[in-house]
CSV table of C-alpha atoms in Angstrom, one decimal:
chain,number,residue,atom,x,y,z
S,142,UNK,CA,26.5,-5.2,22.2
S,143,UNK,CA,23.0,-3.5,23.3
S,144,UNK,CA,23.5,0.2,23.7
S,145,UNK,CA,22.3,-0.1,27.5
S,146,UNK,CA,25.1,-3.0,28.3
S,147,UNK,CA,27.6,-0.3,26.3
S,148,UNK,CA,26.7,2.6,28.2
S,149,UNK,CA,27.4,0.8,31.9
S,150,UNK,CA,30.3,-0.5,30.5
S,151,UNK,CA,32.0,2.4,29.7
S,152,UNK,CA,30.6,4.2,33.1
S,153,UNK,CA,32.3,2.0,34.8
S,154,UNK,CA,35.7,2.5,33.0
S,155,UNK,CA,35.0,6.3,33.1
S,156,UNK,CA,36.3,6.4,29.3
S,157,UNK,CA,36.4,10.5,28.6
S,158,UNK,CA,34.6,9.4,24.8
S,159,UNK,CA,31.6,7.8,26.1
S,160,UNK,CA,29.5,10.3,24.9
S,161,UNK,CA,30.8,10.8,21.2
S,162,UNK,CA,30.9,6.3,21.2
S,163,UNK,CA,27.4,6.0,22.4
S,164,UNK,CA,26.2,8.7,19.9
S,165,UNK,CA,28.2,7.1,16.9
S,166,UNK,CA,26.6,3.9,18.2
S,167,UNK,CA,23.1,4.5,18.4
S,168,UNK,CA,23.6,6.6,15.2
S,169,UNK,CA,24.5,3.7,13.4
S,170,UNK,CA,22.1,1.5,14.8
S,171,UNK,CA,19.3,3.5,14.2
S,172,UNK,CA,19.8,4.2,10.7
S,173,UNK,CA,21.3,1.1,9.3
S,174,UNK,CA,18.0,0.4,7.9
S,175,UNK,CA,16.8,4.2,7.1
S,176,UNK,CA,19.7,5.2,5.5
S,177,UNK,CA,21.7,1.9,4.6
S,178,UNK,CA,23.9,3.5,2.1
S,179,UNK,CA,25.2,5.6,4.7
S,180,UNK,CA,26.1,3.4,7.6
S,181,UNK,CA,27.6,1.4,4.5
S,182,UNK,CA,30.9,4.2,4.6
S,183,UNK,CA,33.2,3.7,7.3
S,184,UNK,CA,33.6,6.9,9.0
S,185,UNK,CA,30.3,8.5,9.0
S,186,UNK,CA,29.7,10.5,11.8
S,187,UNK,CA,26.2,10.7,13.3
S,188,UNK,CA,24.2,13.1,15.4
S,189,UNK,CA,22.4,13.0,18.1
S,190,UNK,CA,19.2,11.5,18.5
S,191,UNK,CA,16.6,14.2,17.3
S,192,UNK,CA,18.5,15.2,14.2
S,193,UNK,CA,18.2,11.4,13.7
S,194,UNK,CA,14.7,11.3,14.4
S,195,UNK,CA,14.0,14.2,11.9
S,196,UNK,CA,15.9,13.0,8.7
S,197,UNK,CA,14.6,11.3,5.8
S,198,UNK,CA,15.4,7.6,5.3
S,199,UNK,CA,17.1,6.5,2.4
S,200,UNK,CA,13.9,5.2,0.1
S,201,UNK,CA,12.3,8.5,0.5
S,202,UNK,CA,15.4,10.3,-0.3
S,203,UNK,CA,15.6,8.2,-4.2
S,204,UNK,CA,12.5,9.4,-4.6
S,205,UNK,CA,13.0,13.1,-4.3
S,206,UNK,CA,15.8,12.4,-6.4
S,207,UNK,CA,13.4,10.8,-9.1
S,208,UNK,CA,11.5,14.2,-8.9
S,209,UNK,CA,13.9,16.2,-9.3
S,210,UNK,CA,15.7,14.4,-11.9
S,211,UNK,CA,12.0,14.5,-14.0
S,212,UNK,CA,11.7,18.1,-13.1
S,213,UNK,CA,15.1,18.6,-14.5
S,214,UNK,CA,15.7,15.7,-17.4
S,215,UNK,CA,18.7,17.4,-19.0
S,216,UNK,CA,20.8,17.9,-15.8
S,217,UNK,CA,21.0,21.5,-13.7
S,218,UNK,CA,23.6,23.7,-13.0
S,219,UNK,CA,22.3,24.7,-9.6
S,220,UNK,CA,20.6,24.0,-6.3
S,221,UNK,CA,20.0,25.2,-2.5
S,222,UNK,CA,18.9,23.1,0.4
S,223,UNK,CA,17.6,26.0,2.6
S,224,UNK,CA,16.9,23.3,6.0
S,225,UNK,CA,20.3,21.0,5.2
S,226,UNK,CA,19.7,19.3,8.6
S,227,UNK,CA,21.4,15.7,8.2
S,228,UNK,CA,21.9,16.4,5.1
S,229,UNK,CA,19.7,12.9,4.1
S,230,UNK,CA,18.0,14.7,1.2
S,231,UNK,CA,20.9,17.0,-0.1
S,232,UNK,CA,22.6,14.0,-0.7
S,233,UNK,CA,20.9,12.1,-2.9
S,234,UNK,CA,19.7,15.4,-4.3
S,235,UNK,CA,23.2,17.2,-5.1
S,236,UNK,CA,24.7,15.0,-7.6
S,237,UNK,CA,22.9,16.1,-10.4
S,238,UNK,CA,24.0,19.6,-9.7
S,239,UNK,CA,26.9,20.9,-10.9
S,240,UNK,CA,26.8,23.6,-8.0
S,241,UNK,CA,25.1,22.3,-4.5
S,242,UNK,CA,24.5,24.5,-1.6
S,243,UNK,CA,23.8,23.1,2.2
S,244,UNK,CA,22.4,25.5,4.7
S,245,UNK,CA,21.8,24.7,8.2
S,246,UNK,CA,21.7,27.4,11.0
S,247,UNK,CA,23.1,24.8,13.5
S,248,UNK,CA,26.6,24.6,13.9
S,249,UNK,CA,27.3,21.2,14.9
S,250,UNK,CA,25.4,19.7,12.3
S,251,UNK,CA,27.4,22.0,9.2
S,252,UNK,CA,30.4,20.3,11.0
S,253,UNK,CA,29.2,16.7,10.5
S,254,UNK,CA,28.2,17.5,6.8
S,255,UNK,CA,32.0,18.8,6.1
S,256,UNK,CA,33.2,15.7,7.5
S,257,UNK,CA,30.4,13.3,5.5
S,258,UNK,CA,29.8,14.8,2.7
S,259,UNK,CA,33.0,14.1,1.1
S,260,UNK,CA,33.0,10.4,2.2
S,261,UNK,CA,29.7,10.4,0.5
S,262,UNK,CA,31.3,11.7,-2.9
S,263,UNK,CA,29.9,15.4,-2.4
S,264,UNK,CA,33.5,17.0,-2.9
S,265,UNK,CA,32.2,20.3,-4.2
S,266,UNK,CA,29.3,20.5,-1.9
S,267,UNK,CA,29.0,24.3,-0.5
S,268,UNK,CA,28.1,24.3,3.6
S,269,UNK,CA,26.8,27.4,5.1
S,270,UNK,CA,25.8,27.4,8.8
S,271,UNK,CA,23.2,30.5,8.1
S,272,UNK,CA,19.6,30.9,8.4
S,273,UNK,CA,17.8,29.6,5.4
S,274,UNK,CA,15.5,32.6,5.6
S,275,UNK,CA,18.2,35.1,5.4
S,276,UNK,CA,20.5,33.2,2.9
S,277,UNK,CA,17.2,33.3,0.4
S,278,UNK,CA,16.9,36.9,0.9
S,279,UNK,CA,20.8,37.4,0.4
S,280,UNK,CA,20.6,35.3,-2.9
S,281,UNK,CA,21.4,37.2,-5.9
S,282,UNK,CA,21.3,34.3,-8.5
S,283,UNK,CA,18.3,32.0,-9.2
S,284,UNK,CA,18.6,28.5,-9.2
S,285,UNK,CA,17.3,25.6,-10.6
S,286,UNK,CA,15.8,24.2,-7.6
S,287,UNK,CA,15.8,25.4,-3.9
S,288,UNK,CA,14.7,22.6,-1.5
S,289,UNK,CA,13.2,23.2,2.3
S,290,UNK,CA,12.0,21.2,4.9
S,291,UNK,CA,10.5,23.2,7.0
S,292,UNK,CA,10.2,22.5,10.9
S,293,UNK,CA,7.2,21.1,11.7
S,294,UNK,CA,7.9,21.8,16.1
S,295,UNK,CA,6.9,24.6,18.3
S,296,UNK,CA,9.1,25.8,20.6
S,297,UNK,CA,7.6,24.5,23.1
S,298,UNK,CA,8.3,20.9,21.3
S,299,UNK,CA,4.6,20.4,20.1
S,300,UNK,CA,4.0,19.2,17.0
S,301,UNK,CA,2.2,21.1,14.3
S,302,UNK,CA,0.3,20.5,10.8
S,303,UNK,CA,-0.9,23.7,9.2
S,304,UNK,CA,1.6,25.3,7.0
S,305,UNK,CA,1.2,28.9,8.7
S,306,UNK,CA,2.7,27.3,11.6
S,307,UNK,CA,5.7,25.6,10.5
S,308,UNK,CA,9.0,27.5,10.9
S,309,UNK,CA,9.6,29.0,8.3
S,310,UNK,CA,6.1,30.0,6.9
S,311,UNK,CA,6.4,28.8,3.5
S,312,UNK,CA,3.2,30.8,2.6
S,313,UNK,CA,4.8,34.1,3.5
S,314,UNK,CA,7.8,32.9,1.7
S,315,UNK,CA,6.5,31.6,-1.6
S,316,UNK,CA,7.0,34.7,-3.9
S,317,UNK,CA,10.4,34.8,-2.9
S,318,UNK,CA,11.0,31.0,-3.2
S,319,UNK,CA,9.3,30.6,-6.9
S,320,UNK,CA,11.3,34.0,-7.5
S,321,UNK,CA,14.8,33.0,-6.8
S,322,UNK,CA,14.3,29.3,-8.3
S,323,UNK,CA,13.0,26.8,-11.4
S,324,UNK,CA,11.3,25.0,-9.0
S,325,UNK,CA,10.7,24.9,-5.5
S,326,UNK,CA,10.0,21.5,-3.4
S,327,UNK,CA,8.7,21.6,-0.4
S,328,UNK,CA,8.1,18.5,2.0
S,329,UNK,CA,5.6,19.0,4.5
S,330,UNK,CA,4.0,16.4,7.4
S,331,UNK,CA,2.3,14.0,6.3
S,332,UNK,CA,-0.7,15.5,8.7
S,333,UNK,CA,-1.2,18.3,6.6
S,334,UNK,CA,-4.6,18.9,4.9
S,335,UNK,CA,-3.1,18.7,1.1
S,336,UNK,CA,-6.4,20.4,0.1
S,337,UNK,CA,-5.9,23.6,2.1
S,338,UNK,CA,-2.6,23.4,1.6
S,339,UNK,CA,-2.6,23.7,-2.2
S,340,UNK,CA,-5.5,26.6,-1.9
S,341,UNK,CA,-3.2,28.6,0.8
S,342,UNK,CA,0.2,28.5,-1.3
S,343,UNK,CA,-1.8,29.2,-4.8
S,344,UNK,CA,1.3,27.9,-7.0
S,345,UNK,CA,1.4,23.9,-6.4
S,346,UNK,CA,2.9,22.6,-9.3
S,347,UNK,CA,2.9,18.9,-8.0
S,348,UNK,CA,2.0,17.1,-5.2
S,349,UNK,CA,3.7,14.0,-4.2
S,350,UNK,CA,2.4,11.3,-1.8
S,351,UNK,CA,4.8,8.3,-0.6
S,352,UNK,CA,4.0,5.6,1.6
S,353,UNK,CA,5.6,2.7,2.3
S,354,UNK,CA,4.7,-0.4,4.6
S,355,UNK,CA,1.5,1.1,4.9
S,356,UNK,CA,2.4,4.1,6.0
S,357,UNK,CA,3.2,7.8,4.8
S,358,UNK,CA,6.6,8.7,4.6
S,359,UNK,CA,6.8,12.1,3.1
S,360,UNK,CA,4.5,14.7,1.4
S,361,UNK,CA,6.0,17.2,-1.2
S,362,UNK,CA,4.3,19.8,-2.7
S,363,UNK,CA,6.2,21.2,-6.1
S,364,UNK,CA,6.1,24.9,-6.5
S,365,UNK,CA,6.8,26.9,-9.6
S,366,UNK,CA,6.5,30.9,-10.8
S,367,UNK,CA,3.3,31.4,-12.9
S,368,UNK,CA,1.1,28.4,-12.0
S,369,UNK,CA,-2.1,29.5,-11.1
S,370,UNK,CA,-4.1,27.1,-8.9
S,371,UNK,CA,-7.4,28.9,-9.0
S,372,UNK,CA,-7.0,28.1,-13.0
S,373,UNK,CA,-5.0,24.9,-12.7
S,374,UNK,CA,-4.8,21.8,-10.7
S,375,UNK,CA,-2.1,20.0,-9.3
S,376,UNK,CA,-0.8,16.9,-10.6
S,377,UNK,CA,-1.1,14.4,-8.1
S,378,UNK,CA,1.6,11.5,-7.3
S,379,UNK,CA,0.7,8.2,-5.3
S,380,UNK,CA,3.5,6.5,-4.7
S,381,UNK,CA,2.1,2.9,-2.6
S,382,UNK,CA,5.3,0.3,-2.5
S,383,UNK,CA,5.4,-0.7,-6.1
S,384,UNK,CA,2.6,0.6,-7.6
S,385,UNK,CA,1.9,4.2,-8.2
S,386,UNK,CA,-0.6,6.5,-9.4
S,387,UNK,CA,-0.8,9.9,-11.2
S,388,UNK,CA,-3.7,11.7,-11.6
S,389,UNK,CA,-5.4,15.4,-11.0
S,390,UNK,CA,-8.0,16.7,-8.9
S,391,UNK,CA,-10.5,17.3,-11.2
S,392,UNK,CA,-9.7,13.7,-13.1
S,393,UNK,CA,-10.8,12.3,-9.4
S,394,UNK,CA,-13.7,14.7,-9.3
S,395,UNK,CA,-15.4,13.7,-12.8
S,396,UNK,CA,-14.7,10.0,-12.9
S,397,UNK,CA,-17.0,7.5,-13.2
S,398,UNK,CA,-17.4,5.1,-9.9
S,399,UNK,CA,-19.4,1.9,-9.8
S,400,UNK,CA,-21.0,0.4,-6.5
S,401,UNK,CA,-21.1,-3.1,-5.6
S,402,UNK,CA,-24.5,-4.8,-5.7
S,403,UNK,CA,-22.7,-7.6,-4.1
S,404,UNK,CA,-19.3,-8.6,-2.5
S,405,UNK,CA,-17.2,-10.0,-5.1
S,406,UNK,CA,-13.8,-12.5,-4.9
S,407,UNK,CA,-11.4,-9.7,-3.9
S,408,UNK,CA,-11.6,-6.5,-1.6
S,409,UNK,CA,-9.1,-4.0,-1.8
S,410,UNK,CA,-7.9,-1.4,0.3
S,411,UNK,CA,-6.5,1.6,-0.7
S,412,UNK,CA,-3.1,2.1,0.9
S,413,UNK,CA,-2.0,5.0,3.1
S,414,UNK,CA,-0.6,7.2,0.3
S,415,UNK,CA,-3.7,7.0,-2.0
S,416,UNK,CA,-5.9,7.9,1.1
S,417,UNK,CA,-4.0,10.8,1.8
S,418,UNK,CA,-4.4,12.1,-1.6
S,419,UNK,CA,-8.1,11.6,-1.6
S,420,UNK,CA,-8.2,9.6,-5.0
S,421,UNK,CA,-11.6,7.6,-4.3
S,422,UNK,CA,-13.4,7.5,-7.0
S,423,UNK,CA,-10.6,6.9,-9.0
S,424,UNK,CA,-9.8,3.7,-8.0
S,425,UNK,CA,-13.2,2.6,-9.2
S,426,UNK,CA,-12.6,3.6,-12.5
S,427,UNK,CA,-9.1,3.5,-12.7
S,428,UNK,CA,-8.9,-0.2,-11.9
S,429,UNK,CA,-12.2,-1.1,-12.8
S,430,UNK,CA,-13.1,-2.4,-9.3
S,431,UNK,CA,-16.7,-1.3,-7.6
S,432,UNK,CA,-17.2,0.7,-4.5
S,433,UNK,CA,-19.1,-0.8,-1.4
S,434,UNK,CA,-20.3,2.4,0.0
S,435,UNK,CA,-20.0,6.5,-1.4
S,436,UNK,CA,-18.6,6.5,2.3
S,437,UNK,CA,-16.4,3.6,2.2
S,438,UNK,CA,-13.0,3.2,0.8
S,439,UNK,CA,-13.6,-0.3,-0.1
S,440,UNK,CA,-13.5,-1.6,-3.5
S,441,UNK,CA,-14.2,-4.9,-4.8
S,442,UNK,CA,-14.5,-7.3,-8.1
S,443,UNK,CA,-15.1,-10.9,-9.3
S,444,UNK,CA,-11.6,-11.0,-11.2
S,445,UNK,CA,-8.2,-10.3,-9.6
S,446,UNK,CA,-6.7,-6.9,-10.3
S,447,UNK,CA,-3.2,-6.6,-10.5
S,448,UNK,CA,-1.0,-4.0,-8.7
S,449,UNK,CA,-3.6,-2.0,-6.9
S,450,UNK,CA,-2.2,0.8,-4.7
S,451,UNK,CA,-3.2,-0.7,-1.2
S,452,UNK,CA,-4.0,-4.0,0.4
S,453,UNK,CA,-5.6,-7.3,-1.5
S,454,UNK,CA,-7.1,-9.4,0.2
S,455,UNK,CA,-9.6,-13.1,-0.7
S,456,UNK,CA,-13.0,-12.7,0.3
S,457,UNK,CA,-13.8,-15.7,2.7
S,458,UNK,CA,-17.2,-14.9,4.0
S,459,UNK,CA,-19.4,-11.6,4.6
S,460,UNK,CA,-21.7,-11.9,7.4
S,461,UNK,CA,-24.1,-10.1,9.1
S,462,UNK,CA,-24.5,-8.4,12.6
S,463,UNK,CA,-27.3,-11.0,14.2
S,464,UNK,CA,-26.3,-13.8,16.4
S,465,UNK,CA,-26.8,-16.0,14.1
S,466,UNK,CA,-24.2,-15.1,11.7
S,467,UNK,CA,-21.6,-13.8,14.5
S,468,UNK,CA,-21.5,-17.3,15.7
S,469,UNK,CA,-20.0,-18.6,12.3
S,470,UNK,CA,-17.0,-16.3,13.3
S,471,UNK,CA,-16.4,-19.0,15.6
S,472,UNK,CA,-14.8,-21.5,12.8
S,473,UNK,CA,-11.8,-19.4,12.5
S,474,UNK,CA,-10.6,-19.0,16.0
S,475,UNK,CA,-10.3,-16.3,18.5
S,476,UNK,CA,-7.3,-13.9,17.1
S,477,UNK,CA,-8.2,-11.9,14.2
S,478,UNK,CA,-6.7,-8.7,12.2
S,479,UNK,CA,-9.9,-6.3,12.6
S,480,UNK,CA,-10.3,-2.9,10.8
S,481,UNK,CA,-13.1,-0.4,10.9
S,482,UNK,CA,-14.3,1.1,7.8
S,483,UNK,CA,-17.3,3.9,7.7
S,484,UNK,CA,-18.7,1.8,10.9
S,485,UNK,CA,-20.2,3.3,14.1
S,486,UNK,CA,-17.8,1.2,16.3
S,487,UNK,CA,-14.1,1.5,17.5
S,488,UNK,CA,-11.9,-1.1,16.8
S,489,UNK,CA,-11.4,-1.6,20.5
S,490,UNK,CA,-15.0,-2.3,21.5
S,491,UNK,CA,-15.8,-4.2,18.2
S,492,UNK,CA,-13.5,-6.7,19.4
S,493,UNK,CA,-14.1,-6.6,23.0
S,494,UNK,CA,-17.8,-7.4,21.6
S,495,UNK,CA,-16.5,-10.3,18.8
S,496,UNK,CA,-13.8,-11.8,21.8
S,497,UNK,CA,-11.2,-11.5,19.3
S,498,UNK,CA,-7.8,-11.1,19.8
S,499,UNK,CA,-5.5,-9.4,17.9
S,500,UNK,CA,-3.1,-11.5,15.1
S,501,UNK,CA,-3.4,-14.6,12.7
S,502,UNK,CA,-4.1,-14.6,9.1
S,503,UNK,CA,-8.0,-14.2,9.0
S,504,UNK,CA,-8.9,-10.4,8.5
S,505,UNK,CA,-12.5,-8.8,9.4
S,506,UNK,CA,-13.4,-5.7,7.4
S,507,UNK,CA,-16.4,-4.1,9.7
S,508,UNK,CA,-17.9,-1.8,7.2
S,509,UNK,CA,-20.8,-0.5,5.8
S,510,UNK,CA,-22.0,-1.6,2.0
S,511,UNK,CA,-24.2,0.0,-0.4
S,512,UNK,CA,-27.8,-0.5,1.0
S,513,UNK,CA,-26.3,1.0,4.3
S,514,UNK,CA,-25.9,-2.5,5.9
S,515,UNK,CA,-23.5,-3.0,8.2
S,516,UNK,CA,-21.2,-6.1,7.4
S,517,UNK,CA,-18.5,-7.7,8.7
S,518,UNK,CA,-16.0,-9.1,5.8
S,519,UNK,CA,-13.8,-12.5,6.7
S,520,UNK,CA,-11.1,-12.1,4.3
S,521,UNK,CA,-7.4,-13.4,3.5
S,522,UNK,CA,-4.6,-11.4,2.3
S,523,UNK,CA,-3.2,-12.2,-1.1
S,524,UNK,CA,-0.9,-9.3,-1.3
């Protein structure tokens, strides 16, 4: 039954639970396909909306878990979860600690985790409704790996992207973090400026980009005691759907990219993750695929290469700006998938010019190429 239709129903019985139903309704609804595992277990309570809102979904919480299983190959005695919220994370996470701590200042959510957690197999799981802050400053034995997820919301509900800014300020934190643990992960919004990020916390071990249906899901950074980032890079991970991609910043600085003197077969476009982490003259060399433009993340090649981090699409036709050549654009009807790339239009008034609407399979790439000509690509997605 549609929450709405639910919600008038039970008005109009007066039923003294229609709160807690609608909650544990919606709850389930909206995470049957975030977290599937979870709304698998009968039983499971949910929270309310913003806590569901806020929590990681389930393929971004493997992944952490990958991470931290790498970080840690031969198991780990310990961890701490300073921002337990949900508890999405901590439970993928805690299993391959013998010892697992959840902290969460609010109240309501330490009672949800001491009903789930068990249902979820964390029997042992420790749950402290405490400030992260002061629990880390209360620690007196280091851990293996402390986890925090800092809040990314004024008070005043606005969102914000610099780490100074989030509550709590990992920056002022991070001697005390890498102090009391192995390693320290961080996940950040996907907004942040990785670059400024890496250069303000000074001990980035890792970073981690995810993305997933062409978007990015989550942004780690990987802290640890002793690295020195004025003397040593990151390592970067890409993680795009299936493919993935590991490289560091000064790998991505020194390689080798090629230009296209012409528009081959294929285009490719990199996908969200790989765009975050700023890998663009990798993917020329990486995948042996040339560049259109130094100022366009477009690639392309005569041969088809396999599992590129992004978008591939068929190259159909590449066609000019004169009247001429627009009116070819005729041939494949009026919907098209448009995207702008280093172009001095908007998507908006590029199609209110082209009388395109939006949909079907064809797929215009307006972009600029490497003699600075502005082109507009007719393409067809393979993958």
């Amino acid at each position: 039954m549609p929450l709405d239709k639910l919600a008038l129903e039970l008005s109009s019985q007066h039923h003294p639970d229609a709160k807690h139903i609608l909650q544990q309704v919606e709850g389930w609804q909206r995470l049957r396909s975030k977290v599937p595992t979870w709304t698998g277990i009968d039983g499971i309570e949910f929270p309310p909306r913003l806590a569901l809102e806020q929590c990681s979904g389930e393929v971004a919480a493997r992944y952490k878990s990958c991470v931290v299983k790498r970080l840690l190959p031969k198991g780990a005695t310990a961890m701490v979860d300073l921002t337990g919220g949900l508890g999405v994370d901590f439970s993928f996470i805690a299993p391959w600690f013998k010892q697992a701590v959840y902290v969460e200042r609010q109240a309501e959510l330490c009672r949800l985790a001491t009903h789930n957690f068990p249902l979820l197999g964390l029997t042992d799981a420790q749950i402290v409704n405490a400030d992260g802050v002061d629990y880390l400053r209360q620690m007196e034995q280091p851990v293996d790996l402390i986890f925090i997820d800092p809040a990314r919301r004024s008070e005043t509900g606005r969102k914000v992207v610099f780490i100074e800014d989030c509550e709590p300020n990992v920056c002022e934190l991070c001697s005390l973090l890498t102090e009391k643990a192995k390693y320290v992960v961080v996940k950040f919004s996907t907004m942040l400026d990785v670059t400024a990020s890496v250069r303000s916390l000074g001990c980035v071990k890792e970073v981690h980009v995810v993305a997933s249906g062409g978007e990015c899901k989550d942004l780690l950074l990987v802290l640890k005691k002793g690295v020195d980032n004025a003397q040593e890079q990151p390592t970067y991970y890409v993680s795009e759907g299936e493919c993935s991609v590991q490289f560091d910043a000064e790998e991505e600085q020194h390689a080798m990219v090629t230009y296209a003197q012409s528009l081959g077969k294929y285009l490719y476009e990199p996908g969200a993750a790989v765009m975050k982490a700023g890998a663009f003259k990798l993917m020329s060399q990486r995948y042996a695929i040339d560049k259109l433009h130094v100022n366009t993340h477009l690639y392309t090649s005569s041969k088809l290469t396999e599992c590129f981090p992004g978008r591939t699409f068929e190259v159909v036709q590449c066609l000019g700006f004169n009247k001429k050549d627009l009116k070819q654009l005729a041939v494949y009807g009026n919907k098209a998938n448009l995207t702008i790339r280093n172009f001095p239009s908007s998507v908006a008034s590029l199609r209110k010019k082209l009388k395109l609407k939006e949909g079907g399979s064809i797929f215009l790439f307006a972009t600029t190429i490497a003699d600075n000509q502005h082109v507009l690509i007719v393409c067809k997605k393979i993958i």
